[in-house]
Amino acid sequence: MSGERRQRLAPRLAEAGLDALLVWSSPNRRYLSGFTGSSAYLLAGADGRGLLLTDFRYLEQAAAQAPGWTVIRHGRDVWSDLAGQAAAAGWRTVGVEADHVTLAAFRRLEAAGEARGITWRPVSGLVEGLRLVKTPDEVEAVRAAAALARRALEAVWPRLVPGVSEAEVALELECTMRRLGAEAEAFPTIVASGPRGSLPHARPGPRRLEAGDLVTIDFGARLDGYHSDETVTVGIGAAAAAHPLRPVYEVVRRAQAAGIAAIRPGVPASAVDRAARGVIEEAGYGEAFGHSTGHGVGLEVHEAPWAAAQPPVDYVLEPGMILTVEPGIYLPGRGGVRLEDTLVVTETGCERLTTWDKDWRTT
């Protein structure tokens, strides 16, 4: 698989006028080579060749995980080693992932390359463009992560009772995901109860759940490198049936359904945002929905495509693309509601990969 992906990258490099690309990003490195260690550099050539430079700690791992790549041990001066290997391969114009390399690192590369006739050129999106459309195996990896996260929430559900703290809920959910086999949580779990529900990215705190509360839980698992992402908002106990934000919940539910219904091949990702946002604006809550409607999910929990009003690139949806739909309404002093699913674009529409029922539900 890694060799096939490198071969797909090669013509993109040639079209960009590059002899090779220095791959710095960890997700891009894993996507191209399969290597999961924390320290390595890829040099992927437009001629199809590939070098993986790493230190002593990862030589055995790299050889096992990255077949088809020439594994090279770099020394203390990694900048000189990168420039030297590029020069030895005959690669004179080498792209550098501008979105991932610091200015200080780029200057060191320039200094090392100058003596060897290497020109480093900042570029963006060359590998990310390959990652946009997922293979069936990648879709199943995200589905498996989502199924694991759902099992964890089901296990923790009985603990969503008055008296337990947000922090305790988050810890239990994260530990349960790990016990079920997750590598880690996909991101720090969000648990926001009562009036704290107006904080879109609230950190779980000491506040204890109360009868009648609404609680927003944004959670996900990482499994085999791939992430899931899902958000539920639930009521605590029968008293929540009369919660004053119940009508707001229904607005968000309709907005999410409209966004999901907009997903199909040939539609720009921004249309998904417009569909969901229009429902919320029509209900009079437009100012209370201040973030984008969705994002891609894969080796990163936030990646392209972006379902936003003005995304950096407004990608046209294709079968195999994965994105979330997560509208929310946030009312300071009162609380908030967010509902999120992760979906894959199909030939005729989309399919949910996260499966928690988003109809109104209480514990």
mmCIF file of C-alpha atoms in Angstrom:
data_model
loop_
_atom_site.group_PDB
_atom_site.id
_atom_site.type_symbol
_atom_site.label_atom_id
_atom_site.label_comp_id
_atom_site.label_asym_id
_atom_site.label_seq_id
_atom_site.Cartn_x
_atom_site.Cartn_y
_atom_site.Cartn_z
ATOM 1 C CA MET A 1 0.000 0.000 0.000
ATOM 2 C CA SER A 2 2.747 2.487 0.917
ATOM 3 C CA GLY A 3 4.528 1.906 -2.397
ATOM 4 C CA GLU A 4 1.302 2.435 -4.334
ATOM 5 C CA ARG A 5 0.678 5.708 -2.537
ATOM 6 C CA ARG A 6 4.199 6.920 -3.244
ATOM 7 C CA GLN A 7 3.710 6.139 -6.926
ATOM 8 C CA ARG A 8 0.478 8.166 -6.926
ATOM 9 C CA LEU A 9 2.362 11.078 -5.392
ATOM 10 C CA ALA A 10 5.158 11.024 -7.978
ATOM 11 C CA PRO A 11 3.263 12.641 -10.888
ATOM 12 C CA ARG A 12 1.937 15.329 -8.565
ATOM 13 C CA LEU A 13 5.538 16.232 -7.737
ATOM 14 C CA ALA A 14 6.512 16.349 -11.381
ATOM 15 C CA GLU A 15 3.532 18.590 -12.181
ATOM 16 C CA ALA A 16 4.660 20.943 -9.402
ATOM 17 C CA GLY A 17 8.154 21.150 -10.874
ATOM 18 C CA LEU A 18 9.733 19.206 -8.014
ATOM 19 C CA ASP A 19 12.332 16.482 -8.083
ATOM 20 C CA ALA A 20 11.236 15.288 -4.648
ATOM 21 C CA LEU A 21 9.235 16.187 -1.539
ATOM 22 C CA LEU A 22 10.459 16.297 2.050
ATOM 23 C CA VAL A 23 7.532 14.915 4.068
ATOM 24 C CA TRP A 24 7.527 16.340 7.582
ATOM 25 C CA SER A 25 3.953 15.849 8.779
ATOM 26 C CA SER A 26 3.406 12.758 10.932
ATOM 27 C CA PRO A 27 0.014 11.857 9.352
ATOM 28 C CA ASN A 28 1.429 12.326 5.849
ATOM 29 C CA ARG A 29 4.474 10.245 6.757
ATOM 30 C CA ARG A 30 2.269 7.436 8.040
ATOM 31 C CA TYR A 31 -0.026 7.638 5.010
ATOM 32 C CA LEU A 32 2.833 7.296 2.525
ATOM 33 C CA SER A 33 5.099 4.847 4.328
ATOM 34 C CA GLY A 34 3.152 3.100 7.089
ATOM 35 C CA PHE A 35 5.754 4.167 9.660
ATOM 36 C CA THR A 36 4.137 5.014 13.018
ATOM 37 C CA GLY A 37 7.155 6.161 15.036
ATOM 38 C CA SER A 38 7.463 9.695 16.306
ATOM 39 C CA SER A 39 10.639 10.737 14.495
ATOM 40 C CA ALA A 40 11.429 10.317 10.814
ATOM 41 C CA TYR A 41 11.711 12.261 7.562
ATOM 42 C CA LEU A 42 10.626 11.039 4.139
ATOM 43 C CA LEU A 43 12.186 12.053 0.849
ATOM 44 C CA ALA A 44 9.753 10.993 -1.860
ATOM 45 C CA GLY A 45 11.019 11.396 -5.412
ATOM 46 C CA ALA A 46 9.151 12.282 -8.563
ATOM 47 C CA ASP A 47 11.028 9.311 -10.029
ATOM 48 C CA GLY A 48 9.204 6.978 -7.615
ATOM 49 C CA ARG A 49 12.095 6.374 -5.239
ATOM 50 C CA GLY A 50 11.673 6.867 -1.497
ATOM 51 C CA LEU A 51 14.066 7.430 1.410
ATOM 52 C CA LEU A 52 13.147 7.268 5.093
ATOM 53 C CA LEU A 53 15.613 8.899 7.462
ATOM 54 C CA THR A 54 15.311 8.163 11.154
ATOM 55 C CA ASP A 55 17.486 7.776 14.237
ATOM 56 C CA PHE A 56 18.793 4.627 15.930
ATOM 57 C CA ARG A 57 15.662 4.163 18.055
ATOM 58 C CA TYR A 58 13.415 3.480 15.054
ATOM 59 C CA LEU A 59 15.608 1.660 12.530
ATOM 60 C CA GLU A 60 14.143 -1.787 13.159
ATOM 61 C CA GLN A 61 10.580 -0.458 13.332
ATOM 62 C CA ALA A 62 10.962 1.537 10.129
ATOM 63 C CA ALA A 63 12.361 -1.445 8.231
ATOM 64 C CA ALA A 64 9.373 -3.535 9.322
ATOM 65 C CA GLN A 65 6.661 -0.945 8.763
ATOM 66 C CA ALA A 66 7.896 0.776 5.593
ATOM 67 C CA PRO A 67 8.740 -1.887 3.010
ATOM 68 C CA GLY A 68 9.775 -0.374 -0.276
ATOM 69 C CA TRP A 69 11.431 2.609 1.405
ATOM 70 C CA THR A 70 15.194 2.790 1.812
ATOM 71 C CA VAL A 71 15.747 3.259 5.549
ATOM 72 C CA ILE A 72 18.740 5.428 6.453
ATOM 73 C CA ARG A 73 20.068 6.326 9.889
ATOM 74 C CA HIS A 74 20.600 10.054 10.192
ATOM 75 C CA GLY A 75 23.151 11.664 12.448
ATOM 76 C CA ARG A 76 23.029 14.608 14.837
ATOM 77 C CA ASP A 77 23.007 17.113 11.961
ATOM 78 C CA VAL A 78 19.807 15.936 10.306
ATOM 79 C CA TRP A 79 19.697 19.014 8.060
ATOM 80 C CA SER A 80 23.002 18.154 6.423
ATOM 81 C CA ASP A 81 21.970 14.519 6.123
ATOM 82 C CA LEU A 82 18.718 15.442 4.372
ATOM 83 C CA ALA A 83 20.509 17.734 1.959
ATOM 84 C CA GLY A 84 23.233 15.150 1.363
ATOM 85 C CA GLN A 85 20.773 12.355 0.618
ATOM 86 C CA ALA A 86 18.790 14.573 -1.747
ATOM 87 C CA ALA A 87 21.981 15.549 -3.579
ATOM 88 C CA ALA A 88 23.145 11.936 -3.800
ATOM 89 C CA ALA A 89 19.797 10.975 -5.320
ATOM 90 C CA GLY A 90 20.098 13.736 -7.915
ATOM 91 C CA TRP A 91 17.153 15.693 -6.538
ATOM 92 C CA ARG A 92 17.924 19.408 -6.840
ATOM 93 C CA THR A 93 14.526 21.031 -6.311
ATOM 94 C CA VAL A 94 12.861 19.583 -3.246
ATOM 95 C CA GLY A 95 9.483 20.598 -1.880
ATOM 96 C CA VAL A 96 9.019 21.236 1.831
ATOM 97 C CA GLU A 97 5.637 20.964 3.560
ATOM 98 C CA ALA A 98 5.132 24.642 4.348
ATOM 99 C CA ASP A 99 2.152 23.992 6.626
ATOM 100 C CA HIS A 100 4.218 21.776 8.912
ATOM 101 C CA VAL A 101 7.823 23.066 8.928
ATOM 102 C CA THR A 102 8.851 25.906 11.219
ATOM 103 C CA LEU A 103 10.674 28.924 9.858
ATOM 104 C CA ALA A 104 13.729 28.023 11.964
ATOM 105 C CA ALA A 105 13.840 24.504 10.501
ATOM 106 C CA PHE A 106 13.431 25.820 6.955
ATOM 107 C CA ARG A 107 16.351 28.199 7.422
ATOM 108 C CA ARG A 108 18.540 25.321 8.603
ATOM 109 C CA LEU A 109 17.511 23.325 5.548
ATOM 110 C CA GLU A 110 18.385 26.272 3.305
ATOM 111 C CA ALA A 111 21.822 26.607 4.866
ATOM 112 C CA ALA A 112 22.521 22.890 4.490
ATOM 113 C CA GLY A 113 21.194 22.797 0.951
ATOM 114 C CA GLU A 114 23.121 25.817 -0.290
ATOM 115 C CA ALA A 115 26.446 24.024 -0.108
ATOM 116 C CA ARG A 116 25.055 21.043 -2.043
ATOM 117 C CA GLY A 117 23.083 22.872 -4.712
ATOM 118 C CA ILE A 118 19.704 21.950 -3.245
ATOM 119 C CA THR A 119 16.783 24.362 -3.558
ATOM 120 C CA TRP A 120 14.052 23.818 -0.976
ATOM 121 C CA ARG A 121 10.661 25.064 -2.161
ATOM 122 C CA PRO A 122 7.708 25.585 0.231
ATOM 123 C CA VAL A 123 4.608 23.726 -1.027
ATOM 124 C CA SER A 124 1.214 22.795 0.419
ATOM 125 C CA GLY A 125 -1.369 20.064 0.057
ATOM 126 C CA LEU A 126 0.462 17.571 -2.144
ATOM 127 C CA VAL A 127 -0.025 14.588 0.165
ATOM 128 C CA GLU A 128 -3.217 15.916 1.725
ATOM 129 C CA GLY A 129 -4.746 15.933 -1.760
ATOM 130 C CA LEU A 130 -4.185 12.179 -1.974
ATOM 131 C CA ARG A 131 -5.746 11.667 1.446
ATOM 132 C CA LEU A 132 -9.014 13.437 0.566
ATOM 133 C CA VAL A 133 -10.704 10.380 -0.941
ATOM 134 C CA LYS A 134 -10.501 7.383 1.351
ATOM 135 C CA THR A 135 -10.035 3.811 0.209
ATOM 136 C CA PRO A 136 -12.608 1.237 1.370
ATOM 137 C CA ASP A 137 -10.106 0.048 3.979
ATOM 138 C CA GLU A 138 -9.744 3.571 5.333
ATOM 139 C CA VAL A 139 -13.524 3.996 5.518
ATOM 140 C CA GLU A 140 -13.772 0.754 7.463
ATOM 141 C CA ALA A 141 -11.006 1.937 9.802
ATOM 142 C CA VAL A 142 -12.987 5.082 10.659
ATOM 143 C CA ARG A 143 -16.149 3.001 11.021
ATOM 144 C CA ALA A 144 -14.371 0.646 13.436
ATOM 145 C CA ALA A 145 -13.101 3.566 15.532
ATOM 146 C CA ALA A 146 -16.626 4.997 15.658
ATOM 147 C CA ALA A 147 -18.104 1.650 16.685
ATOM 148 C CA LEU A 148 -15.554 1.342 19.485
ATOM 149 C CA ALA A 149 -16.328 4.848 20.738
ATOM 150 C CA ARG A 150 -20.044 4.092 20.694
ATOM 151 C CA ARG A 151 -19.514 0.956 22.795
ATOM 152 C CA ALA A 152 -17.589 3.070 25.277
ATOM 153 C CA LEU A 153 -20.425 5.604 25.565
ATOM 154 C CA GLU A 154 -22.939 2.806 26.017
ATOM 155 C CA ALA A 155 -20.809 1.437 28.853
ATOM 156 C CA VAL A 156 -20.542 4.845 30.531
ATOM 157 C CA TRP A 157 -24.224 5.745 29.991
ATOM 158 C CA PRO A 158 -25.378 4.366 33.401
ATOM 159 C CA ARG A 159 -22.899 6.721 35.095
ATOM 160 C CA LEU A 160 -24.547 9.842 33.657
ATOM 161 C CA VAL A 161 -26.414 10.575 36.868
ATOM 162 C CA PRO A 162 -26.710 13.552 39.223
ATOM 163 C CA GLY A 163 -23.608 13.968 41.376
ATOM 164 C CA VAL A 164 -20.937 12.741 38.977
ATOM 165 C CA SER A 165 -18.546 15.412 37.737
ATOM 166 C CA GLU A 166 -17.805 16.315 34.123
ATOM 167 C CA ALA A 167 -14.178 15.332 34.685
ATOM 168 C CA GLU A 168 -15.200 11.920 35.996
ATOM 169 C CA VAL A 169 -17.410 11.300 32.964
ATOM 170 C CA ALA A 170 -14.591 12.234 30.571
ATOM 171 C CA LEU A 171 -12.047 10.069 32.399
ATOM 172 C CA GLU A 172 -14.364 7.076 32.462
ATOM 173 C CA LEU A 173 -15.165 7.449 28.774
ATOM 174 C CA GLU A 174 -11.508 7.750 27.775
ATOM 175 C CA CYS A 175 -10.446 4.805 29.972
ATOM 176 C CA THR A 176 -13.252 2.673 28.577
ATOM 177 C CA MET A 177 -12.172 3.417 25.018
ATOM 178 C CA ARG A 178 -8.645 2.318 25.901
ATOM 179 C CA ARG A 179 -9.907 -0.862 27.572
ATOM 180 C CA LEU A 180 -11.877 -1.666 24.421
ATOM 181 C CA GLY A 181 -8.707 -1.435 22.344
ATOM 182 C CA ALA A 182 -8.341 2.193 21.238
ATOM 183 C CA GLU A 183 -4.804 3.511 20.817
ATOM 184 C CA ALA A 184 -5.984 6.719 22.466
ATOM 185 C CA GLU A 185 -8.868 9.132 22.497
ATOM 186 C CA ALA A 186 -9.128 10.971 19.180
ATOM 187 C CA PHE A 187 -8.903 14.322 21.010
ATOM 188 C CA PRO A 188 -9.425 15.532 24.585
ATOM 189 C CA THR A 189 -13.016 14.587 25.415
ATOM 190 C CA ILE A 190 -15.456 17.475 25.866
ATOM 191 C CA VAL A 191 -18.092 17.223 28.594
ATOM 192 C CA ALA A 192 -20.112 20.406 29.134
ATOM 193 C CA SER A 193 -23.093 20.319 31.485
ATOM 194 C CA GLY A 194 -25.808 22.802 32.389
ATOM 195 C CA PRO A 195 -24.901 26.422 31.620
ATOM 196 C CA ARG A 196 -21.399 25.314 30.564
ATOM 197 C CA GLY A 197 -22.984 23.857 27.443
ATOM 198 C CA SER A 198 -22.594 27.301 25.871
ATOM 199 C CA LEU A 199 -18.827 26.647 25.671
ATOM 200 C CA PRO A 200 -18.247 24.804 22.356
ATOM 201 C CA HIS A 201 -14.884 23.391 23.465
ATOM 202 C CA ALA A 202 -15.360 23.265 27.218
ATOM 203 C CA ARG A 203 -12.738 21.375 29.179
ATOM 204 C CA PRO A 204 -14.378 18.902 31.586
ATOM 205 C CA GLY A 205 -14.336 20.433 35.036
ATOM 206 C CA PRO A 206 -15.474 19.831 38.597
ATOM 207 C CA ARG A 207 -19.107 20.798 37.977
ATOM 208 C CA ARG A 208 -21.371 17.928 38.949
ATOM 209 C CA LEU A 209 -24.305 16.861 36.845
ATOM 210 C CA GLU A 210 -27.699 17.877 38.151
ATOM 211 C CA ALA A 211 -31.123 16.386 37.524
ATOM 212 C CA GLY A 212 -32.650 18.078 34.503
ATOM 213 C CA ASP A 213 -29.306 19.165 33.012
ATOM 214 C CA LEU A 214 -28.427 19.018 29.358
ATOM 215 C CA VAL A 215 -24.945 17.571 28.848
ATOM 216 C CA THR A 216 -22.936 17.807 25.625
ATOM 217 C CA ILE A 217 -20.320 15.084 25.097
ATOM 218 C CA ASP A 218 -17.909 15.365 22.153
ATOM 219 C CA PHE A 219 -15.795 12.212 21.959
ATOM 220 C CA GLY A 220 -13.891 9.911 19.653
ATOM 221 C CA ALA A 221 -11.400 7.073 19.489
ATOM 222 C CA ARG A 222 -8.196 6.518 17.548
ATOM 223 C CA LEU A 223 -7.824 2.989 16.231
ATOM 224 C CA ASP A 224 -5.082 1.821 13.855
ATOM 225 C CA GLY A 225 -4.212 5.468 13.255
ATOM 226 C CA TYR A 226 -7.723 6.508 12.189
ATOM 227 C CA HIS A 227 -10.072 8.695 14.192
ATOM 228 C CA SER A 228 -13.765 8.954 14.953
ATOM 229 C CA ASP A 229 -15.655 12.083 15.977
ATOM 230 C CA GLU A 230 -19.182 12.281 17.388
ATOM 231 C CA THR A 231 -21.144 14.629 19.642
ATOM 232 C CA VAL A 232 -24.302 13.930 21.610
ATOM 233 C CA THR A 233 -26.369 16.200 23.826
ATOM 234 C CA VAL A 234 -28.461 14.316 26.376
ATOM 235 C CA GLY A 235 -30.792 15.139 29.249
ATOM 236 C CA ILE A 236 -30.106 13.942 32.770
ATOM 237 C CA GLY A 237 -33.141 12.116 34.108
ATOM 238 C CA ALA A 238 -36.846 12.555 33.540
ATOM 239 C CA ALA A 239 -36.689 16.173 34.740
ATOM 240 C CA ALA A 240 -34.863 17.081 31.507
ATOM 241 C CA ALA A 241 -38.045 16.490 29.505
ATOM 242 C CA ALA A 242 -39.186 19.994 30.457
ATOM 243 C CA HIS A 243 -35.826 21.661 29.801
ATOM 244 C CA PRO A 244 -36.257 25.146 28.307
ATOM 245 C CA LEU A 245 -33.683 24.321 25.603
ATOM 246 C CA ARG A 246 -35.688 21.355 24.312
ATOM 247 C CA PRO A 247 -36.970 23.488 21.378
ATOM 248 C CA VAL A 248 -33.373 24.519 20.644
ATOM 249 C CA TYR A 249 -32.443 20.846 20.531
ATOM 250 C CA GLU A 250 -35.065 20.273 17.855
ATOM 251 C CA VAL A 251 -33.710 23.183 15.799
ATOM 252 C CA VAL A 252 -30.207 21.689 15.928
ATOM 253 C CA ARG A 253 -31.597 18.262 15.075
ATOM 254 C CA ARG A 254 -33.312 19.673 11.982
ATOM 255 C CA ALA A 255 -30.186 21.607 11.023
ATOM 256 C CA GLN A 256 -28.062 18.487 11.239
ATOM 257 C CA ALA A 257 -30.569 16.533 9.156
ATOM 258 C CA ALA A 258 -30.509 19.285 6.511
ATOM 259 C CA GLY A 259 -26.711 19.239 6.390
ATOM 260 C CA ILE A 260 -26.626 15.463 6.044
ATOM 261 C CA ALA A 261 -29.260 15.579 3.298
ATOM 262 C CA ALA A 262 -27.047 18.004 1.340
ATOM 263 C CA ILE A 263 -24.134 15.545 1.116
ATOM 264 C CA ARG A 264 -23.788 13.922 -2.290
ATOM 265 C CA PRO A 265 -21.200 13.739 -5.077
ATOM 266 C CA GLY A 266 -20.732 16.918 -7.083
ATOM 267 C CA VAL A 267 -21.802 19.258 -4.277
ATOM 268 C CA PRO A 268 -19.274 21.736 -2.840
ATOM 269 C CA ALA A 269 -18.560 21.192 0.834
ATOM 270 C CA SER A 270 -19.735 24.732 1.580
ATOM 271 C CA ALA A 271 -23.259 23.703 0.512
ATOM 272 C CA VAL A 272 -23.404 21.394 3.531
ATOM 273 C CA ASP A 273 -22.672 24.364 5.779
ATOM 274 C CA ARG A 274 -25.307 26.499 4.038
ATOM 275 C CA ALA A 275 -27.969 23.826 4.435
ATOM 276 C CA ALA A 276 -27.407 23.382 8.169
ATOM 277 C CA ARG A 277 -26.793 27.055 8.907
ATOM 278 C CA GLY A 278 -29.932 28.107 7.042
ATOM 279 C CA VAL A 279 -32.147 26.136 9.423
ATOM 280 C CA ILE A 280 -30.529 27.741 12.463
ATOM 281 C CA GLU A 281 -30.697 31.234 10.979
ATOM 282 C CA GLU A 282 -34.345 30.813 10.051
ATOM 283 C CA ALA A 283 -35.080 29.869 13.664
ATOM 284 C CA GLY A 284 -33.412 33.103 14.839
ATOM 285 C CA TYR A 285 -30.236 31.603 16.299
ATOM 286 C CA GLY A 286 -27.744 32.467 13.566
ATOM 287 C CA GLU A 287 -25.512 34.492 15.880
ATOM 288 C CA ALA A 288 -25.382 31.559 18.304
ATOM 289 C CA PHE A 289 -23.785 29.254 15.710
ATOM 290 C CA GLY A 290 -20.293 30.633 15.264
ATOM 291 C CA HIS A 291 -18.245 27.710 13.973
ATOM 292 C CA SER A 292 -18.184 25.736 10.746
ATOM 293 C CA THR A 293 -20.565 22.843 10.191
ATOM 294 C CA GLY A 294 -18.002 20.126 9.606
ATOM 295 C CA HIS A 295 -14.580 18.834 8.661
ATOM 296 C CA GLY A 296 -12.881 15.778 7.277
ATOM 297 C CA VAL A 297 -11.789 12.870 9.478
ATOM 298 C CA GLY A 298 -9.111 10.260 8.887
ATOM 299 C CA LEU A 299 -5.506 10.055 10.016
ATOM 300 C CA GLU A 300 -6.237 13.446 11.576
ATOM 301 C CA VAL A 301 -9.402 14.260 13.458
ATOM 302 C CA HIS A 302 -9.588 17.604 11.658
ATOM 303 C CA GLU A 303 -8.602 17.546 7.998
ATOM 304 C CA ALA A 304 -9.986 18.483 4.586
ATOM 305 C CA PRO A 305 -12.650 18.785 3.269
ATOM 306 C CA TRP A 306 -14.104 21.644 5.305
ATOM 307 C CA ALA A 307 -17.878 22.207 5.456
ATOM 308 C CA ALA A 308 -17.679 25.928 6.132
ATOM 309 C CA ALA A 309 -19.133 29.128 4.752
ATOM 310 C CA GLN A 310 -15.721 30.172 3.404
ATOM 311 C CA PRO A 311 -13.393 27.166 3.532
ATOM 312 C CA PRO A 312 -9.710 27.514 2.565
ATOM 313 C CA VAL A 313 -10.531 25.291 -0.434
ATOM 314 C CA ASP A 314 -14.152 24.532 -1.304
ATOM 315 C CA TYR A 315 -13.720 20.933 -2.376
ATOM 316 C CA VAL A 316 -16.398 19.309 -4.510
ATOM 317 C CA LEU A 317 -17.538 16.174 -2.711
ATOM 318 C CA GLU A 318 -16.613 12.804 -4.186
ATOM 319 C CA PRO A 319 -17.456 9.234 -3.146
ATOM 320 C CA GLY A 320 -15.034 8.160 -0.436
ATOM 321 C CA MET A 321 -14.640 11.575 1.168
ATOM 322 C CA ILE A 322 -15.422 11.642 4.886
ATOM 323 C CA LEU A 323 -16.750 14.657 6.756
ATOM 324 C CA THR A 324 -18.677 15.558 9.877
ATOM 325 C CA VAL A 325 -21.910 17.478 10.243
ATOM 326 C CA GLU A 326 -21.982 19.189 13.652
ATOM 327 C CA PRO A 327 -24.212 22.250 13.974
ATOM 328 C CA GLY A 328 -24.695 23.780 17.403
ATOM 329 C CA ILE A 329 -26.436 26.590 19.235
ATOM 330 C CA TYR A 330 -24.690 28.179 22.232
ATOM 331 C CA LEU A 331 -26.503 30.535 24.600
ATOM 332 C CA PRO A 332 -24.297 32.046 27.338
ATOM 333 C CA GLY A 333 -25.785 31.658 30.781
ATOM 334 C CA ARG A 334 -28.310 29.088 29.570
ATOM 335 C CA GLY A 335 -26.371 26.255 27.936
ATOM 336 C CA GLY A 336 -26.116 24.811 24.477
ATOM 337 C CA VAL A 337 -26.747 21.937 22.095
ATOM 338 C CA ARG A 338 -24.466 20.309 19.524
ATOM 339 C CA LEU A 339 -25.070 17.140 17.513
ATOM 340 C CA GLU A 340 -22.398 15.551 15.345
ATOM 341 C CA ASP A 341 -22.056 12.582 13.058
ATOM 342 C CA THR A 342 -19.220 11.447 10.804
ATOM 343 C CA LEU A 343 -20.319 10.404 7.322
ATOM 344 C CA VAL A 344 -18.807 9.013 4.129
ATOM 345 C CA VAL A 345 -19.885 10.270 0.720
ATOM 346 C CA THR A 346 -21.373 7.475 -1.411
ATOM 347 C CA GLU A 347 -22.310 7.282 -5.086
ATOM 348 C CA THR A 348 -25.848 8.448 -4.298
ATOM 349 C CA GLY A 349 -25.551 10.437 -1.070
ATOM 350 C CA CYS A 350 -23.878 9.557 2.194
ATOM 351 C CA GLU A 351 -23.699 6.939 4.932
ATOM 352 C CA ARG A 352 -23.291 7.511 8.658
ATOM 353 C CA LEU A 353 -20.193 6.009 10.217
ATOM 354 C CA THR A 354 -21.213 7.139 13.708
ATOM 355 C CA THR A 355 -24.489 5.584 14.726
ATOM 356 C CA TRP A 356 -25.723 7.028 18.035
ATOM 357 C CA ASP A 357 -29.375 8.030 17.591
ATOM 358 C CA LYS A 358 -29.564 11.837 17.598
ATOM 359 C CA ASP A 359 -33.259 12.030 18.541
ATOM 360 C CA TRP A 360 -33.969 13.571 21.966
ATOM 361 C CA ARG A 361 -32.817 11.206 24.701
ATOM 362 C CA THR A 362 -32.567 11.278 28.478
ATOM 363 C CA THR A 363 -30.762 9.014 30.909
#
